[in-house]
GROMACS .gro file of C-alpha atoms in nm:
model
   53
    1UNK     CA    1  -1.678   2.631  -5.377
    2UNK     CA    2  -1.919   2.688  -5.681
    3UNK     CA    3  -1.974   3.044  -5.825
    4UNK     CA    4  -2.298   3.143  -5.563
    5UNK     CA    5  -2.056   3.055  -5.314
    6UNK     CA    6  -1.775   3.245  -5.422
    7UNK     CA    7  -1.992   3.567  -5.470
    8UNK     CA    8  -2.141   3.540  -5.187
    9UNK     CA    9  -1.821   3.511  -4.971
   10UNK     CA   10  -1.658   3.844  -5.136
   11UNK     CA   11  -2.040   4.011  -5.054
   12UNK     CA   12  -1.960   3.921  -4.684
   13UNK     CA   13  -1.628   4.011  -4.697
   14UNK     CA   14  -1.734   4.346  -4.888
   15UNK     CA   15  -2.018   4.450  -4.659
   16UNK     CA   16  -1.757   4.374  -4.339
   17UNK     CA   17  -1.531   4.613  -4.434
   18UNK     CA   18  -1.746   4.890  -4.551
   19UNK     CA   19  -1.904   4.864  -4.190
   20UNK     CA   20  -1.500   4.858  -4.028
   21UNK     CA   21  -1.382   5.100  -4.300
   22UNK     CA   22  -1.632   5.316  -4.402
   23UNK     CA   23  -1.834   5.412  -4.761
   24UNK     CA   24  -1.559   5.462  -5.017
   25UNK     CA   25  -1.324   5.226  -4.847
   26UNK     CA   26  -1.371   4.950  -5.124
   27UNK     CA   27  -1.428   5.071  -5.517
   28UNK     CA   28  -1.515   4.842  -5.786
   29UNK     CA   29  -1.343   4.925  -6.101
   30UNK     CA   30  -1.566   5.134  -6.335
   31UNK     CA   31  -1.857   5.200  -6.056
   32UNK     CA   32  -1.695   5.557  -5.986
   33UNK     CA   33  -1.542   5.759  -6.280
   34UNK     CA   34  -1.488   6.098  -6.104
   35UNK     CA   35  -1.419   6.169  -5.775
   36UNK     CA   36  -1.458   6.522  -5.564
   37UNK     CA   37  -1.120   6.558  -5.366
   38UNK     CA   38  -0.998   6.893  -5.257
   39UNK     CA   39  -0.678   7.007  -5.441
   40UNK     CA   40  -0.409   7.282  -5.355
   41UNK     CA   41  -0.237   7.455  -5.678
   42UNK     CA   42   0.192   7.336  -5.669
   43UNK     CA   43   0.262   7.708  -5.787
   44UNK     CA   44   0.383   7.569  -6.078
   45UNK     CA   45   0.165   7.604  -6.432
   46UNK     CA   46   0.284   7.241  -6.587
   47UNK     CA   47   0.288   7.019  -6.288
   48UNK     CA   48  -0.082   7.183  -6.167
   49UNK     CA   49  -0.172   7.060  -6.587
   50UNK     CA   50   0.011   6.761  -6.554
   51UNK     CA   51  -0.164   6.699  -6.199
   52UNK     CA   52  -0.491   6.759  -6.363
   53UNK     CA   53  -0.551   7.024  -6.075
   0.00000   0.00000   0.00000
């Protein structure tokens, strides 16, 4: 299988399970840096600093 080949196999595979899965289901390293998620405070100062939270 030659390189046009190959990439297009892991676009298939890719665009299949973003359509089974879902957006945000498959990242590529370096595409997203930050992401929004919803965080709940530990209570405790260091671990929340640690955490990043």
């Amino acid at each position: 299988m030659n390189l046009d080949g190959r990439a297009e196999a892991l676009e298939r595979a890719l665009n299949t399970i973003v359509k089974r899965f879902g957006e945000g289901a498959i990242m590529r390293l370096g595409e997203a840096t930050h992401l929004q998620v919803e965080v709940i405070p530990t209570g405790s100062l260091a671990l929340d600093r640690a955490l990043g939270v």
